[in-house]
Short mmCIF file of C-alpha atoms in Angstrom, two decimals:
data_model
loop_
_atom_site.label_atom_id
_atom_site.label_comp_id
_atom_site.label_asym_id
_atom_site.label_seq_id
_atom_site.Cartn_x
_atom_site.Cartn_y
_atom_site.Cartn_z
CA MET J 588 8.74 134.83 138.73
CA ILE J 589 9.53 133.48 142.18
CA TRP J 590 10.60 136.84 143.30
CA ARG J 591 7.33 138.30 142.78
CA SER J 592 5.92 135.92 145.46
CA ILE J 593 8.11 136.90 148.22
CA ARG J 594 6.97 138.94 150.64
CA LEU J 595 8.93 141.92 152.44
CA SER J 596 8.39 140.30 155.79
CA HIS J 597 10.61 137.30 154.79
CA TRP J 598 13.52 139.46 154.92
CA PRO J 599 15.24 139.69 158.23
CA SER J 600 14.46 142.86 160.10
CA ARG J 601 18.40 143.64 160.05
CA CYS J 602 19.56 143.51 156.52
CA ALA J 603 22.22 141.07 155.79
CA ILE J 604 24.43 140.22 153.21
CA PRO J 605 23.54 136.59 151.83
CA ASN J 606 26.14 133.97 152.00
CA TYR J 607 26.65 133.31 148.24
CA CYS J 608 28.40 129.80 149.11
CA ASN J 609 25.19 128.58 150.48
CA PRO J 610 21.95 127.65 148.25
CA CYS J 611 19.08 130.29 148.14
CA GLN J 612 16.62 129.56 150.89
CA TYR J 613 13.58 130.15 148.35
CA THR J 614 14.76 128.30 145.23
CA GLY J 615 17.44 125.91 146.71
CA ARG J 616 19.76 126.67 144.02
CA PRO J 617 23.31 128.41 144.62
CA TYR J 618 23.62 132.18 144.31
CA SER J 619 26.29 132.05 141.53
CA ALA J 620 25.32 130.19 138.28
CA ALA J 621 28.90 129.64 137.81
CA PRO J 622 29.46 125.76 137.64
CA ALA J 623 32.03 124.20 140.10
CA VAL J 624 35.53 123.68 138.45
CA THR J 625 38.54 121.93 139.44
CA PRO J 626 41.50 123.64 141.41
CA SER J 627 43.84 125.32 138.80
CA ILE J 628 47.42 124.21 138.41
CA ALA J 629 48.62 127.64 140.08
CA THR J 630 46.56 126.61 143.13
CA ILE J 631 47.84 122.94 143.29
CA LEU J 632 51.50 123.63 142.78
CA THR J 633 51.46 125.82 145.92
CA THR J 634 49.79 122.99 147.82
CA GLU J 635 52.14 121.31 150.28
CA THR J 636 51.54 117.56 150.89
CA THR J 637 53.37 115.00 152.93
CA GLY J 638 53.07 111.41 153.49
CA ASP J 639 50.81 109.45 151.33
CA GLY J 640 49.76 112.71 149.84
CA GLN J 641 46.08 113.91 149.00
CA PRO J 642 43.74 112.99 146.31
CA ILE J 643 43.07 115.81 143.60
CA THR J 644 41.28 116.13 140.23
CA VAL J 645 42.86 118.48 137.71
CA ALA J 646 41.84 119.58 134.22
CA GLY J 647 44.15 121.07 131.49
CA SER J 648 45.76 120.67 128.18
CA VAL J 649 48.89 118.49 127.42
CA ARG J 650 52.11 120.34 126.76
CA THR J 651 54.27 117.59 126.39
CA ILE J 652 54.31 113.75 126.98
CA ARG J 653 57.43 111.66 127.40
CA ASN J 654 56.74 107.66 127.08
CA GLN J 655 58.79 105.08 128.56
CA LYS J 656 58.65 101.45 128.75
CA TYR J 657 56.95 101.29 132.29
CA ARG J 658 55.57 104.65 132.78
CA SER J 659 55.00 108.02 131.19
CA PHE J 660 55.39 111.51 132.24
CA LEU J 661 52.96 114.12 131.34
CA GLU J 662 53.31 118.22 131.48
CA LEU J 663 49.90 119.59 132.01
CA GLY J 664 48.92 123.32 131.75
CA ASP J 665 45.96 125.16 132.17
CA GLY J 666 46.70 128.98 131.74
CA SER J 667 46.58 129.85 135.45
CA THR J 668 50.59 129.77 135.58
CA THR J 669 53.44 129.33 133.19
CA TYR J 670 54.65 126.40 135.30
CA SER J 671 53.62 123.04 134.28
CA LEU J 672 52.20 120.11 136.47
CA GLN J 673 53.94 116.93 136.13
CA ALA J 674 51.85 113.75 136.13
CA LEU J 675 52.98 110.23 136.51
CA LEU J 676 51.06 107.79 134.34
CA GLU J 677 50.74 103.91 133.58
CA PRO J 678 51.48 103.33 129.80
CA TYR J 679 47.88 102.38 129.08
CA GLN J 680 46.68 105.76 130.72
CA ALA J 681 48.85 107.60 128.06
CA GLU J 682 47.03 106.24 125.06
CA GLY J 683 45.73 108.77 122.80
CA LEU J 684 47.50 111.52 124.50
CA SER J 685 49.56 113.86 122.59
CA THR J 686 50.42 117.81 122.67
CA GLY J 687 47.35 119.75 122.67
CA THR J 688 44.91 117.13 123.97
CA SER J 689 42.51 118.34 126.72
CA VAL J 690 42.22 115.88 129.83
CA GLU J 691 41.09 115.67 133.33
CA ILE J 692 43.44 113.59 135.61
CA SER J 693 42.40 112.13 139.03
CA GLY J 694 44.78 110.95 141.37
CA VAL J 695 47.38 111.60 144.49
CA TRP J 696 49.24 114.83 144.70
CA GLN J 697 52.54 113.55 146.50
CA PRO J 698 56.12 114.33 147.18
CA ALA J 699 58.33 113.79 144.21
CA PRO J 700 61.49 111.87 144.39
CA VAL J 701 64.81 113.72 145.53
CA GLY J 702 66.44 115.69 142.75
CA LYS J 703 63.18 116.28 140.70
CA GLU J 704 62.78 119.85 139.33
CA GLN J 705 59.15 119.99 140.97
CA LYS J 706 58.79 119.06 144.67
CA HIS J 707 55.60 117.33 144.00
CA GLU J 708 53.89 115.39 141.22
CA LEU J 709 50.48 113.69 140.66
CA LYS J 710 50.33 110.09 140.34
CA ALA J 711 47.49 109.51 138.05
CA GLU J 712 44.83 106.93 139.07
CA ASN J 713 42.18 108.02 136.38
CA VAL J 714 42.67 109.76 132.92
CA ARG J 715 39.66 111.09 131.04
CA ILE J 716 40.22 112.75 127.51
CA LEU J 717 38.14 115.78 127.12
CA GLY J 718 39.10 116.75 123.81
CA LYS J 719 41.46 114.97 121.23
CA ALA J 720 44.25 116.68 119.09
CA ASP J 721 45.86 115.25 116.17
CA ALA J 722 49.45 114.76 116.74
CA GLU J 723 50.52 115.16 113.21
CA THR J 724 48.67 118.49 112.47
CA TYR J 725 48.47 120.30 115.67
CA PRO J 726 50.73 123.42 114.98
CA ILE J 727 51.75 124.23 118.44
CA GLN J 728 54.45 121.81 119.77
CA LYS J 729 56.62 122.09 122.69
CA LYS J 730 59.48 123.67 120.65
CA TYR J 731 60.62 127.28 119.59
CA HIS J 732 58.05 129.07 117.46
CA SER J 733 58.74 132.72 116.14
CA ALA J 734 56.64 135.34 116.99
CA GLU J 735 55.84 135.73 112.99
CA TYR J 736 54.75 132.30 112.83
CA LEU J 737 52.67 132.53 115.91
CA ARG J 738 50.77 135.60 114.60
CA THR J 739 49.37 133.25 111.71
CA LEU J 740 47.50 131.27 114.35
CA PRO J 741 45.97 133.99 116.68
CA HIS J 742 43.12 131.51 117.65
CA LEU J 743 45.85 128.79 118.74
CA ARG J 744 48.68 130.99 120.11
CA LEU J 745 46.53 131.72 123.03
CA ARG J 746 47.08 128.30 124.29
CA THR J 747 50.95 128.98 124.69
CA PRO J 748 52.22 129.77 128.26
CA LEU J 749 53.46 133.05 127.34
CA ASN J 750 50.15 134.23 125.63
CA ALA J 751 48.16 132.61 128.43
CA LEU J 752 50.28 134.84 130.90
CA LEU J 753 49.61 137.79 128.79
CA ALA J 754 45.89 137.43 128.93
CA ARG J 755 46.23 137.39 132.78
CA MET J 756 48.32 140.05 132.86
CA ARG J 757 45.94 141.96 130.85
CA SER J 758 43.22 141.05 133.26
CA GLU J 759 45.17 142.02 136.27
CA CYS J 760 46.09 145.50 134.76
CA ASP J 761 42.52 146.15 133.91
CA PHE J 762 41.66 145.36 137.74
CA CYS J 763 44.39 147.54 139.04
CA PHE J 764 43.24 150.45 136.97
CA VAL J 765 39.77 149.85 137.95
CA LYS J 766 40.74 149.85 141.64
CA TYR J 767 43.23 152.88 141.34
CA PHE J 768 40.67 155.04 139.95
CA ARG J 769 37.77 153.97 142.20
CA ASP J 770 40.02 154.66 145.17
CA ARG J 771 40.51 158.12 143.84
CA HIS J 772 36.73 158.61 143.20
CA PHE J 773 36.71 158.70 139.44
CA VAL J 774 33.69 157.83 137.67
CA ARG J 775 34.06 154.93 134.96
CA LEU J 776 32.30 155.62 131.84
CA GLN J 777 31.35 153.88 128.57
CA PRO J 778 31.71 156.26 125.59
CA PRO J 779 30.63 155.34 122.16
CA ILE J 780 32.27 153.50 119.44
CA ILE J 781 30.43 155.07 116.47
CA THR J 782 31.20 158.78 116.20
CA SER J 783 30.41 161.71 114.09
CA CYS J 784 33.77 163.28 114.24
CA ASP J 785 37.42 162.66 113.90
CA CYS J 786 39.03 163.76 117.53
CA GLU J 787 42.44 164.24 116.41
CA GLY J 788 41.83 165.62 113.09
CA ALA J 789 44.03 163.32 111.28
CA GLY J 790 41.50 161.82 109.04
CA GLU J 791 42.77 158.19 109.54
CA VAL J 792 39.43 156.95 110.37
CA PHE J 793 37.25 153.99 109.41
CA THR J 794 33.87 154.75 107.80
CA VAL J 795 30.75 152.93 109.32
CA SER J 796 28.21 151.84 106.89
CA SER J 797 25.55 149.23 106.70
CA ASN J 798 26.43 147.95 103.33
CA ALA J 799 29.76 149.16 102.30
CA PRO J 800 31.68 146.28 100.41
CA THR J 801 34.98 147.14 101.79
CA LEU J 802 36.48 149.40 104.71
CA LEU J 803 36.70 153.00 103.66
CA THR J 804 38.77 155.59 105.02
CA LYS J 805 38.68 159.25 104.79
CA SER J 806 42.03 159.61 103.05
CA ASP J 807 41.59 157.33 100.02
CA VAL J 808 37.89 156.69 98.90
CA THR J 809 35.04 158.76 99.04
CA PRO J 810 32.01 156.36 99.86
CA SER J 811 28.74 156.94 97.81
CA GLN J 812 25.87 158.62 99.51
CA ASP J 813 23.84 155.26 99.88
CA GLN J 814 26.84 153.61 101.75
CA CYS J 815 27.20 156.28 104.15
CA THR J 816 23.80 157.82 104.80
CA ALA J 817 21.41 155.25 104.50
CA PHE J 818 21.55 154.25 108.27
CA PHE J 819 22.81 157.32 109.95
CA ARG J 820 21.81 159.79 107.41
CA ASN J 821 25.25 161.07 107.13
CA PRO J 822 28.62 159.51 107.50
CA LYS J 823 29.89 158.14 110.84
CA PHE J 824 33.25 156.68 111.86
CA LEU J 825 34.73 154.29 114.45
CA THR J 826 36.20 156.42 117.26
CA VAL J 827 39.89 157.37 117.44
CA SER J 828 39.51 158.72 120.68
CA SER J 829 37.09 159.06 123.53
CA GLN J 830 38.50 162.22 124.69
CA LEU J 831 35.46 164.67 123.49
CA HIS J 832 32.97 162.53 124.95
CA LEU J 833 34.56 162.31 128.19
CA GLU J 834 34.88 166.06 128.41
CA ALA J 835 30.83 166.26 128.33
CA PHE J 836 30.78 164.36 131.75
CA VAL J 837 33.58 166.33 133.21
CA ASN J 838 31.19 169.35 134.33
CA GLU J 839 29.04 167.09 136.47
CA HIS J 840 31.50 164.59 137.69
CA GLN J 841 34.95 166.37 137.89
CA LYS J 842 37.00 163.11 137.46
CA VAL J 843 36.00 160.80 134.78
CA TRP J 844 37.91 157.55 133.01
CA THR J 845 37.42 154.80 130.57
CA LEU J 846 39.30 151.91 129.03
CA SER J 847 37.84 151.27 125.70
CA PRO J 848 38.74 149.99 122.23
CA THR J 849 40.24 152.51 119.68
CA PHE J 850 40.27 152.41 115.88
CA ARG J 851 42.80 154.07 113.42
CA ALA J 852 43.14 153.43 109.51
CA GLU J 853 46.76 154.18 109.50
CA ARG J 854 48.41 152.44 106.93
CA SER J 855 51.48 151.61 109.13
CA ASP J 856 53.00 147.90 109.28
CA THR J 857 55.31 148.92 112.34
CA PRO J 858 56.01 147.25 115.77
CA ARG J 859 54.09 150.07 117.49
CA HIS J 860 50.96 150.23 115.26
CA VAL J 861 47.83 148.32 115.00
CA SER J 862 44.43 149.20 113.63
CA GLU J 863 42.19 148.17 116.64
CA PHE J 864 43.64 148.71 120.25
CA TRP J 865 42.60 149.90 123.61
CA MET J 866 43.06 153.10 125.18
CA LEU J 867 42.76 154.25 128.94
CA GLU J 868 41.50 157.97 128.99
CA ALA J 869 40.87 160.32 131.81
CA GLU J 870 39.57 163.99 132.13
CA VAL J 871 39.57 166.10 135.40
CA GLN J 872 38.65 169.51 136.30
CA THR J 873 42.01 171.24 136.71
CA GLU J 874 44.16 174.19 135.64
CA SER J 875 47.78 172.56 136.22
CA LEU J 876 49.37 170.43 133.35
CA GLN J 877 51.57 169.10 136.26
CA GLU J 878 48.88 167.70 138.16
CA VAL J 879 47.72 165.55 135.17
CA MET J 880 51.41 164.36 134.64
CA ASP J 881 51.44 163.55 138.39
CA SER J 882 48.51 161.54 137.91
CA VAL J 883 49.93 159.56 135.08
CA GLU J 884 53.11 158.96 136.85
CA ASP J 885 51.45 157.66 139.90
CA MET J 886 49.20 155.39 138.18
CA ILE J 887 51.88 153.63 135.86
CA ARG J 888 54.14 153.30 139.10
CA SER J 889 51.12 152.13 141.27
CA LEU J 890 50.62 149.50 138.50
CA THR J 891 54.04 148.41 138.06
CA LEU J 892 54.44 147.77 141.88
CA HIS J 893 51.26 145.86 142.19
CA LEU J 894 52.30 143.42 139.16
CA HIS J 895 55.93 142.84 140.57
CA GLY J 896 54.09 142.11 144.00
CA SER J 897 51.80 139.70 142.24
CA GLY J 898 54.93 137.56 140.89
CA PHE J 899 54.26 138.54 137.14
CA MET J 900 57.83 139.29 136.55
CA GLU J 901 59.07 135.95 137.98
CA GLU J 902 56.41 134.21 135.44
CA LEU J 903 57.52 136.37 132.56
CA LEU J 904 61.20 135.17 133.05
CA ASN J 905 59.94 131.56 133.28
CA ALA J 906 57.82 132.04 130.02
CA HIS J 907 61.08 133.28 128.13
CA ARG J 908 63.44 130.42 129.30
CA GLY J 909 64.51 128.65 126.24
CA SER J 910 63.53 131.60 123.82
CA ASN J 911 65.59 131.95 120.72
CA PRO J 912 68.92 134.04 121.66
CA SER J 913 69.00 135.33 118.18
CA GLU J 914 65.80 137.52 118.90
CA LYS J 915 67.35 138.93 122.17
CA THR J 916 64.92 137.36 124.29
CA GLY J 917 67.33 134.69 125.74
CA ASP J 918 68.30 133.87 129.26
CA THR J 919 70.87 136.58 129.66
CA TYR J 920 69.34 139.56 127.55
CA TYR J 921 65.90 139.36 128.62
CA PRO J 922 66.16 139.36 132.45
CA ALA J 923 68.31 142.40 132.29
CA LEU J 924 65.96 144.18 129.99
CA LEU J 925 62.77 143.51 132.36
CA ASP J 926 64.64 144.79 135.30
CA GLN J 927 65.66 147.84 133.76
CA ARG J 928 62.26 148.59 132.51
CA TRP J 929 60.43 147.80 135.68
CA ASN J 930 62.78 149.65 137.97
CA GLY J 931 62.77 152.59 135.67
CA LEU J 932 59.05 152.78 136.22
CA THR J 933 59.25 152.72 139.79
CA ARG J 934 61.72 155.37 140.43
CA THR J 935 60.68 158.44 142.60
CA SER J 936 60.76 161.03 139.78
CA TRP J 937 60.66 160.94 136.17
CA PRO J 938 62.27 163.98 134.25
CA ARG J 939 60.24 166.63 132.60
CA ILE J 940 61.51 168.63 129.76
CA THR J 941 59.93 171.16 127.46
CA TYR J 942 59.81 170.72 123.62
CA ARG J 943 62.13 173.76 123.20
CA HIS J 944 64.69 172.28 125.57
CA ALA J 945 64.42 168.89 124.01
CA MET J 946 64.80 170.19 120.57
CA LYS J 947 67.96 172.36 121.66
CA GLN J 948 69.19 168.94 123.10
CA LEU J 949 68.80 167.12 119.84
CA GLN J 950 70.38 169.84 117.73
CA ASP J 951 73.53 170.09 120.07
CA ALA J 952 73.95 166.28 119.90
CA VAL J 953 73.99 166.68 116.23
CA GLU J 954 76.40 169.52 116.15
CA SER J 955 78.82 167.64 118.73
CA GLU J 956 78.67 164.75 116.32
CA GLU J 957 77.42 162.55 119.27
CA VAL J 958 74.72 161.29 117.06
CA GLN J 959 73.39 161.31 113.53
CA PHE J 960 69.66 161.32 112.55
CA GLN J 961 67.93 160.35 109.52
CA TYR J 962 65.64 163.26 110.03
CA PRO J 963 67.23 166.63 111.10
CA PRO J 964 65.55 167.90 114.45
CA SER J 965 63.28 170.85 113.41
CA TRP J 966 60.93 172.88 115.60
CA ALA J 967 58.18 172.68 112.86
CA THR J 968 58.44 168.93 112.06
CA GLY J 969 58.12 167.84 115.39
CA LEU J 970 59.85 164.59 117.15
CA GLN J 971 60.49 161.56 115.10
CA LEU J 972 60.73 158.16 116.53
CA GLU J 973 64.56 158.32 116.47
CA HIS J 974 64.53 161.48 118.42
CA GLU J 975 62.20 160.03 121.11
CA LYS J 976 64.48 157.21 121.54
CA TYR J 977 67.27 159.50 122.10
CA LEU J 978 65.60 161.57 124.46
CA ALA J 979 64.37 158.78 126.56
CA ALA J 980 67.83 157.28 126.78
CA ALA J 981 69.79 160.59 127.11
CA VAL J 982 67.35 162.21 129.58
CA GLY J 983 65.82 159.38 131.27
CA ASN J 984 68.40 157.05 131.79
CA GLY J 985 66.12 154.14 131.89
CA SER J 986 63.04 155.90 133.30
CA PRO J 987 60.21 157.64 131.30
CA VAL J 988 60.44 161.06 130.29
CA PHE J 989 58.00 163.89 129.82
CA VAL J 990 58.28 166.34 127.06
CA THR J 991 55.79 169.20 127.43
CA ASP J 992 54.74 172.45 125.46
CA TYR J 993 54.64 171.25 121.99
CA PRO J 994 54.26 173.73 118.95
CA LYS J 995 50.56 174.50 118.38
CA GLU J 996 50.83 173.90 114.77
CA ILE J 997 51.57 170.27 115.00
CA LYS J 998 48.98 169.56 117.80
CA PRO J 999 45.13 168.94 117.77
CA PHE J 1000 42.90 172.03 117.83
CA TYR J 1001 41.40 171.40 121.46
CA MET J 1002 44.64 172.10 123.48
CA LEU J 1003 44.89 175.01 125.63
CA PRO J 1004 48.12 177.72 124.95
CA SER J 1005 51.02 177.40 127.36
CA SER J 1006 50.34 180.80 128.08
CA PRO J 1007 46.41 181.45 127.68
CA ASN J 1008 46.61 184.88 128.83
CA ALA J 1009 49.13 186.11 126.43
CA ASN J 1010 47.99 188.91 124.18
CA VAL J 1011 51.10 188.65 121.82
CA ILE J 1012 51.12 185.65 119.28
CA SER J 1013 54.62 184.27 118.90
CA GLU J 1014 56.17 182.67 116.10
CA HIS J 1015 56.88 179.52 118.40
CA GLU J 1016 53.56 179.42 120.23
CA THR J 1017 53.17 176.33 122.08
CA VAL J 1018 50.09 174.45 123.77
CA ALA J 1019 50.03 172.94 127.34
CA CYS J 1020 50.45 169.47 126.72
CA PHE J 1021 52.76 166.53 127.05
CA ASP J 1022 54.06 163.23 125.75
CA LEU J 1023 55.40 160.60 127.93
CA LEU J 1024 58.30 158.40 126.25
CA LEU J 1025 59.26 155.21 127.55
CA PRO J 1026 62.93 153.54 126.47
CA ASP J 1027 62.40 151.83 123.19
CA MET J 1028 58.65 151.99 123.06
CA CYS J 1029 58.78 155.85 122.93
CA GLU J 1030 55.23 157.65 123.16
CA VAL J 1031 52.83 155.66 125.34
CA VAL J 1032 50.89 158.63 126.88
CA GLY J 1033 49.71 161.88 125.75
CA GLY J 1034 47.76 164.47 127.52
CA SER J 1035 47.15 168.17 127.70
CA LEU J 1036 44.75 171.00 129.12
CA ARG J 1037 41.73 171.43 127.08
CA GLU J 1038 40.82 175.02 125.70
CA HIS J 1039 37.82 175.87 127.72
CA ARG J 1040 36.95 179.11 126.17
CA LEU J 1041 34.23 179.23 123.56
CA GLN J 1042 35.49 182.02 121.40
CA ASN J 1043 39.20 180.66 121.40
CA LEU J 1044 37.97 177.12 120.72
CA THR J 1045 35.72 178.00 117.73
CA GLN J 1046 38.64 180.28 116.14
CA ALA J 1047 41.10 177.29 116.60
CA MET J 1048 38.25 174.87 114.92
CA ARG J 1049 37.81 177.54 111.97
CA ASP J 1050 41.67 177.82 111.67
CA ARG J 1051 41.75 173.84 110.98
CA GLY J 1052 38.81 173.68 108.96
CA LEU J 1053 36.56 171.87 111.54
CA ASN J 1054 33.02 171.80 112.73
CA VAL J 1055 31.93 171.33 109.17
CA PRO J 1056 28.66 169.38 108.36
CA ALA J 1057 29.23 165.73 108.29
CA GLU J 1058 28.35 165.05 104.75
CA ASN J 1059 31.37 167.24 103.83
CA ALA J 1060 33.82 165.22 106.74
CA LEU J 1061 34.98 162.96 103.88
CA SER J 1062 36.20 165.59 101.36
CA GLU J 1063 39.10 168.14 101.32
CA GLY J 1064 37.28 171.02 99.75
CA ASN J 1065 36.85 174.82 100.96
CA PHE J 1066 34.61 174.71 103.77
CA GLY J 1067 34.12 178.56 104.06
CA ASP J 1068 33.47 180.58 107.26
CA MET J 1069 31.34 178.26 109.26
CA SER J 1070 30.57 179.38 112.85
CA PRO J 1071 28.93 177.01 115.28
CA SER J 1072 25.79 179.02 115.41
CA ALA J 1073 25.69 179.31 111.36
CA GLU J 1074 24.98 175.62 110.65
CA LYS J 1075 24.79 172.26 112.73
CA GLY J 1076 28.21 170.55 112.09
CA ASN J 1077 29.76 167.37 113.42
CA LEU J 1078 31.64 169.31 116.18
CA ASP J 1079 28.66 171.74 117.28
CA TRP J 1080 27.75 169.53 120.22
CA TYR J 1081 31.45 169.93 121.45
CA THR J 1082 31.29 173.70 121.12
CA ASP J 1083 28.07 173.63 123.26
CA LEU J 1084 30.04 172.06 126.25
CA ARG J 1085 31.88 175.57 126.32
CA ARG J 1086 28.85 177.66 125.46
CA TYR J 1087 27.13 176.53 128.57
CA GLY J 1088 29.19 176.60 131.94
CA SER J 1089 32.45 175.43 130.65
CA VAL J 1090 35.22 174.84 133.41
CA PRO J 1091 39.02 174.38 133.05
CA HIS J 1092 40.05 170.85 132.67
CA GLY J 1093 42.65 168.62 131.40
CA GLY J 1094 43.24 164.93 130.51
CA PHE J 1095 45.37 162.22 129.05
CA GLY J 1096 45.24 159.06 126.85
CA LEU J 1097 47.36 155.94 127.60
CA GLY J 1098 48.02 153.26 124.89
CA PHE J 1099 47.04 150.06 127.03
CA ASP J 1100 48.47 147.69 124.52
CA ARG J 1101 51.79 149.47 124.35
CA LEU J 1102 52.23 149.83 128.06
CA LEU J 1103 51.54 145.76 128.16
CA ALA J 1104 54.16 145.29 125.66
CA TYR J 1105 56.64 147.38 127.32
CA LEU J 1106 55.91 145.73 130.79
CA ALA J 1107 56.13 142.41 129.27
CA GLY J 1108 59.53 143.01 127.54
CA ILE J 1109 58.01 142.38 123.84
CA GLY J 1110 59.06 144.39 120.92
CA ASN J 1111 55.94 144.01 118.69
CA ILE J 1112 52.56 145.21 119.95
CA LYS J 1113 50.87 142.79 117.51
CA ASP J 1114 52.32 140.03 120.10
CA VAL J 1115 50.32 141.30 123.08
CA VAL J 1116 46.86 142.05 121.19
CA PRO J 1117 44.96 138.96 121.12
CA TRP J 1118 43.44 139.54 117.91
CA PRO J 1119 45.66 141.93 115.96
CA ARG J 1120 44.22 143.81 113.28
CA TYR J 1121 46.65 146.04 111.11
CA TYR J 1122 46.88 147.01 107.49
CA GLY J 1123 46.55 144.08 105.36
CA ARG J 1124 45.45 141.62 108.01
CA CYS J 1125 42.29 140.92 110.10
CA ASP J 1126 42.11 137.06 110.84
CA CYS J 1127 39.38 135.41 112.55
#
């Protein structure tokens, strides 16, 4: 190893950051192992040139080619922008080129004739085919393809301008979140994917096995002892939330967060559900639910302003030009939708109402015959999708709405009561929690204060039949009176967090893919997830 032969005296007395553009003085190789690449089309399109132009080399895939008798016009894309670069070719240079072909073109970047849509064009001097595409069988042509059709080609739809834009937008959101939390002194963590518990208690989990022939869920099939215990000794599951594991860090670090994959074995084929998705989750030491909601509001607003300033709205509008008007994404509907959503997210304040207030507003609307619901609003059954849509429209007026203090019975065991010091148990007891409802998309964020008192937490767990041994987690039997000290259960480690120096804290979880779909004006979450997995489908 060359580094072993480097003596400390070789380094300058005043520590300096090396210039990574220059080669290493010891090896002669560049510091970065990344190969040099040609300029992106996004960079070239912003390059102004006059006179005779300037020589460039660009690589990308052919979006379309139009051949004439004396010349050919080629539109090239590379994912860096939804706009195409136009290249001017001689007929012999266009031989073998068709939509989907990967090429590298060298030539002169020069001003285009007056009246052209683009100010500049590339006059090709050399065309090199990097990868051919059969024009007869290539399934992504330059024409309208429905979202349903593109879902059957998840590996190829990534090459379309819109899906390439969504990939960049996803990357930019990730960067923006990292910067947002780092600037506020949060610690980013990597929680486990395989867990011993169902955080939400809903039972919609995937069971992990080293030799199971099919995916199993808690709700339908009880796996054999060999399938579930051979590797881990007792059943383990794919995580449905990282919240419980984040709470283990909050004593020491005070503010933590993660962006990680999450899995739900929910047999729902709706525009809002997939089986594998990404969740942004955060936990902080706090005694105020308002502070948690303030953080959510500030974070989403900051993200939206950043994306707007980075030109993503303009690119979304460009990507949707020429869409099918029958799907309400055409040239008139879509810009108004996008403008309404982004403006709503950047307003100075989002309404906050209690569940009790929301329920009364829904019932008053029904009594006044202002609206009819398929499911009558009821305190005990919770808010249905149609109720959330009404509240987002009626209360939010285009902006998101926080609904707080839901009934204890319909929320998970770990939530702190809205009045934790009250001695009287009310028929309508609530917990200190919130859901953030976005117009059309509805719930995108959920959060709460966590029950940090050991006795109260263990009682809530016993009331829900939790903290049972993991081998019993797949059954629905009577678990008896199991206290954490009586037997090591799959949540006993969680009660230890309260047993030893617990602190008041709270947090939230944000559906990353739902927020991205909302920002992009896309109605189905399956069309923003690069590789959507949902009930009955797991392609590629």
